[in-house]
Coordinates of C-alpha atoms and ligand atoms in Angstrom, one line a residue:
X1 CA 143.3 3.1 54.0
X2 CA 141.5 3.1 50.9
X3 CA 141.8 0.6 47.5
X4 CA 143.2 3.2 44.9
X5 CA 139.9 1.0 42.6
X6 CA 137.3 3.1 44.8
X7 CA 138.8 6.3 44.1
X8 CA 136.6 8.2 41.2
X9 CA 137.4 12.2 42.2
X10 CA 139.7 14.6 43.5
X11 CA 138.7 18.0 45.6
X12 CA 141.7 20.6 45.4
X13 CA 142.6 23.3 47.4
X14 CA 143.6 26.2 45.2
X15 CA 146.1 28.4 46.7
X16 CA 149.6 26.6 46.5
X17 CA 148.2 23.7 44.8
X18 CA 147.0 24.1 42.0
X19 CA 149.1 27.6 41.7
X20 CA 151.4 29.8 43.7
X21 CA 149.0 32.4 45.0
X22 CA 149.5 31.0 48.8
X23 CA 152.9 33.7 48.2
X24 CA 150.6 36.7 47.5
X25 CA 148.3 36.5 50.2
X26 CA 151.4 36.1 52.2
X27 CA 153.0 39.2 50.6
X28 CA 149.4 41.5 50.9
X29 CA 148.8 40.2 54.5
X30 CA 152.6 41.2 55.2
X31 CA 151.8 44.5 53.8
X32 CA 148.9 45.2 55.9
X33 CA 150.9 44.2 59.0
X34 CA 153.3 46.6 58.3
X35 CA 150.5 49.5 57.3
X36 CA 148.9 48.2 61.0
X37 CA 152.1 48.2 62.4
X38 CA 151.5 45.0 63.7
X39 CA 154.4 42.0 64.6
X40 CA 155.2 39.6 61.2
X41 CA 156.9 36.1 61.6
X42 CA 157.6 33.7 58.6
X43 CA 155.7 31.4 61.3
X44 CA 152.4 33.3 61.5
X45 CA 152.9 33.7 57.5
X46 CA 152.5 29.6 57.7
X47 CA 150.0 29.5 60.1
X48 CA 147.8 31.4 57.7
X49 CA 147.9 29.3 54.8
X50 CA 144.2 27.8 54.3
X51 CA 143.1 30.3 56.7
X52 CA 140.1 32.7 55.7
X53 CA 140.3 36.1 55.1
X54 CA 138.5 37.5 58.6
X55 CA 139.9 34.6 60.3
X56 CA 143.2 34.9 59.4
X57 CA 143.1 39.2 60.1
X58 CA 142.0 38.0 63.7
X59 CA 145.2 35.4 63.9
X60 CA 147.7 38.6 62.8
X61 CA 146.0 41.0 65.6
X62 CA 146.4 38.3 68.0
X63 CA 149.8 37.4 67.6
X64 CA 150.3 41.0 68.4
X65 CA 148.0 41.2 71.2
X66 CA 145.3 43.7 69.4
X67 CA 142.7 41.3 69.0
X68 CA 140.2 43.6 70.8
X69 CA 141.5 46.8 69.3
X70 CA 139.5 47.3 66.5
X71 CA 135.2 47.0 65.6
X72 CA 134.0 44.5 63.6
X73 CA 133.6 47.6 60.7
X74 CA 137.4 48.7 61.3
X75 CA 138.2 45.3 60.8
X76 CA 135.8 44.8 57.8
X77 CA 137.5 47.8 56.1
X78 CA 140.9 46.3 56.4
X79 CA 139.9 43.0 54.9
X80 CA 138.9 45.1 51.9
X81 CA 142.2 46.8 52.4
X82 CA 143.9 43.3 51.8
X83 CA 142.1 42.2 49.1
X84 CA 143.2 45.4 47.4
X85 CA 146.8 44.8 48.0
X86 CA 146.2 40.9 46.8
X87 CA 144.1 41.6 43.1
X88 CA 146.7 43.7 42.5
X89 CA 149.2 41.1 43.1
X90 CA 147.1 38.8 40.8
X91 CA 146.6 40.4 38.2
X92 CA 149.2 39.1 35.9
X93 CA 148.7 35.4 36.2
X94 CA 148.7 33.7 33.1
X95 CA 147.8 29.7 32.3
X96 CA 152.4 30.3 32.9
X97 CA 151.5 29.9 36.9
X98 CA 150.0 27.0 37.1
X99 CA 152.4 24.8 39.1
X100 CA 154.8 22.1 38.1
X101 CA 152.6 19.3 36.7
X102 CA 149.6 19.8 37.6
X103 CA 148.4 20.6 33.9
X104 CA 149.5 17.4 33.2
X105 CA 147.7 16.2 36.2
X106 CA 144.6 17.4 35.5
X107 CA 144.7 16.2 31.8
X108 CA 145.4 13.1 32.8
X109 CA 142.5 12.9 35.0
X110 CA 140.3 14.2 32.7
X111 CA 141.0 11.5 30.5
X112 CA 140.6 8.3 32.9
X113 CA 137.1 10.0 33.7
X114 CA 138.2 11.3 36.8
X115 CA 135.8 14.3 38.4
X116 CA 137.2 17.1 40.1
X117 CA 136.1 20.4 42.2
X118 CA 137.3 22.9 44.4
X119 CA 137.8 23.8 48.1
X120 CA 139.5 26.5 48.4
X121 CA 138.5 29.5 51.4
X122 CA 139.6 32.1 48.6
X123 CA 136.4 34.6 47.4
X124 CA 138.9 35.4 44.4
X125 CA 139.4 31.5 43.3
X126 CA 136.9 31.4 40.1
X127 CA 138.3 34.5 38.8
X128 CA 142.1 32.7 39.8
X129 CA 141.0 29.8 37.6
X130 CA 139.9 31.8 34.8
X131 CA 143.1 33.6 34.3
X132 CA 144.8 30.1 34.2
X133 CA 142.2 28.7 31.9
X134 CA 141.5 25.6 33.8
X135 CA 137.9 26.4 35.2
X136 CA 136.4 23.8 32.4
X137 CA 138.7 20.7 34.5
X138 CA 135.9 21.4 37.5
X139 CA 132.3 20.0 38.2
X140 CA 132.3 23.1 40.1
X141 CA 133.7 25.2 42.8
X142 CA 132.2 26.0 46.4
X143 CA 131.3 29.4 47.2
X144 CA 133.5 30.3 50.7
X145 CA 130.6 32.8 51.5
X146 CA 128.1 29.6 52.0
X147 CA 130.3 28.0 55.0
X148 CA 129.8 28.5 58.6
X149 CA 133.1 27.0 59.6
X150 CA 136.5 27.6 57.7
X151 CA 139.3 24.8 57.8
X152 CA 140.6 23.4 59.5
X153 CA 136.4 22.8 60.0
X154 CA 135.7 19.5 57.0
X155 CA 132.8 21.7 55.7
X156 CA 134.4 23.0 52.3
X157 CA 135.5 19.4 51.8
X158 CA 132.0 17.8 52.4
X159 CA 130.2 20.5 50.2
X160 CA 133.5 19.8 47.4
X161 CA 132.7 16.1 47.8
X162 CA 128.3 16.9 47.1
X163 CA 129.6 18.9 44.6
X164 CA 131.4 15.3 42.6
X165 CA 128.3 13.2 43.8
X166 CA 130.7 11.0 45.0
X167 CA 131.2 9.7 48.9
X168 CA 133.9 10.0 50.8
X169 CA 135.9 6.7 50.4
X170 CA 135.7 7.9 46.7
X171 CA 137.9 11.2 46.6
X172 CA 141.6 12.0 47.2
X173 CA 141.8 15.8 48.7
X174 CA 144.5 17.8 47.9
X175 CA 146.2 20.6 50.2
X176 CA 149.3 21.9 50.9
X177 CA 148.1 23.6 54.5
X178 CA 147.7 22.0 57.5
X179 CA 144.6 23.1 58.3
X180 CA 143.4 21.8 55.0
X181 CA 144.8 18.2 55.6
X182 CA 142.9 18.3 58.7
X183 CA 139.7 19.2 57.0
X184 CA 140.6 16.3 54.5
X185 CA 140.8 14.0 56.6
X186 CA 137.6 14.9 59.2
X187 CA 135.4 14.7 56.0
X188 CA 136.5 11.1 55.3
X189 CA 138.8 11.9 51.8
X190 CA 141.8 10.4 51.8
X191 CA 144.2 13.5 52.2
X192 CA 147.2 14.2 49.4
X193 CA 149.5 16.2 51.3
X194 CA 152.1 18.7 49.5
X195 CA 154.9 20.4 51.7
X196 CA 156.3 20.8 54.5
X197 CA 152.8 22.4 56.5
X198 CA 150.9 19.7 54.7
X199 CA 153.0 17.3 56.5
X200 CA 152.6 18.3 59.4
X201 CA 149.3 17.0 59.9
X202 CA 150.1 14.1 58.9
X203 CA 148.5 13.4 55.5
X204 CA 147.7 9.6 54.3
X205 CA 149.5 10.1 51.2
X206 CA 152.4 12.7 50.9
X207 CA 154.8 14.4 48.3
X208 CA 157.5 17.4 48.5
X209 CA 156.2 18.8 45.3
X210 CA 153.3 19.6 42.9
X211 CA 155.3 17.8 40.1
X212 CA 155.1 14.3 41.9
X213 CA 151.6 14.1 41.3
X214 CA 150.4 11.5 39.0
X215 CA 147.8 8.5 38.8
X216 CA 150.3 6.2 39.5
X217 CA 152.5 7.7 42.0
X218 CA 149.0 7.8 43.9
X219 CA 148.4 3.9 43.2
X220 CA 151.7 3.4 44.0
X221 CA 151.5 5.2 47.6
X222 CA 147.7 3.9 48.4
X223 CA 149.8 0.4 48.1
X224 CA 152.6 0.5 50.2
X225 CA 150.5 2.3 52.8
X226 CA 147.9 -0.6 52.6
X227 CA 150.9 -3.2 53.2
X228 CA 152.2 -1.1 56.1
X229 CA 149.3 -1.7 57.9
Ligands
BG6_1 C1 142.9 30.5 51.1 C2 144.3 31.0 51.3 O1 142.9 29.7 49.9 O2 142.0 31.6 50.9 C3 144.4 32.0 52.4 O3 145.2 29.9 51.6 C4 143.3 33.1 52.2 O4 145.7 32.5 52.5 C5 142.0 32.5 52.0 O5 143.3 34.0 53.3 C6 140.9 33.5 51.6 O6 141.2 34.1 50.4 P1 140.5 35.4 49.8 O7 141.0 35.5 48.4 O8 139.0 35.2 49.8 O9 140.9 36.5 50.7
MG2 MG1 146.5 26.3 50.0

């Protein structure tokens, strides 16, 4: 476990963390189900979370045994066909959806010289961060379209972690999927789990809700976790 002294940045994960979007992809992926007449569980809805766009079309047809139903191009077009459901969803976010404290959060950061990027699979993230009015809070973002491998894969993570010029040891990671706690971790950041999903993969640090998060609560935990051991 790492000395809360070495920590100098923080990668987040967009969707559900920083705001409430994790919802509307649910709700546009639903709706595509339902227009592919395909099977929907609240379960598969989790499974999803962190999950890219192709990747997480391929995990819907499966669950309904269709994975080999469609060509790549059919299922191209009804990626597109998601998306369109999901801007549409977006469209009204104001700096209003930004969840409970992490303004604060990332204020507070800014001011104790903190850096901070993001790692989030979502194509529509910089326009996301724009209609909340945070964009300026990040060193920068990584583009999803330059990965090879999607979480649960560490890639986004490392590339978020270049993007701070810091190593490892140095950042904090912040995710409320599972699959994004298990890229945390397997790029060497200390994972901030929020939720239950998050916990599931058993995250070094851990909290129920966005609004927990502060520079001390994270001292605070990085402590009693160092004494456990
Ligand atoms: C992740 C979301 O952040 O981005 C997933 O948790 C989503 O639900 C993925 O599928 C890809 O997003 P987009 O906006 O590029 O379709
Ligand atoms: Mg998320």
């Amino acid at each position: 476990m790492v000395d809360f002294s070495d920590i100098k940045g923080f990668t987040f994960d967009l969707d559900g963390v920083i705001t409430d979007t994790a919802k509307f992809h649910e709700q546009a992926w639903r709706q595509l189900a339902s227009e592919l007449h395909v099977n929907w569980s609240d379960e598969l809805g989790n499974q999803l979370k962190g999950i890219g766009r192709m990747d997480s079309l391929n995990m819907i047809l499966a669950a309904s045994g269709e994975q080999d139903k469609y060509s790549e191009e059919e299922k191209q077009a009804f990626t597109v066909q998601k998306n369109t459901h999901y801007v549409e969803l977006i469209q009204k976010i104001t700096p209003a959806d930004i969840l409970p404290g992490i303004t604060a959060f990332l204020a507070e950061i800014k001011d104790r010289g903190y850096v901070a990027s993001i790692a989030s699979a979502s194509k529509n993230a910089p326009k996301i961060l724009e209609k909340l009015g945070i964009t300026d809070n990040f060193v920068g973002i990584v583009d999803p379209a330059t990965l090879s491998h999607g979480k649960p894969d560490p890639e986004i993570f490392i590339k978020a972690g270049q993007l701070l010029q810091l190593e490892p040891h140095q950042i904090i990671g912040l995710e409320d999927a599972s699959a994004g706690v298990q890229a945390i971790k397997a790029a060497g950041q200390t994972a901030l789990g929020i939720g239950e999903s998050a916990k599931s993969a058993d995250p070094q640090l851990w909290v129920e809700s966005t609004v927990e998060i502060t520079l001390e609560k994270i001292e605070h935990e990085l402590m009693i976790s160092e004494n456990k051991v």
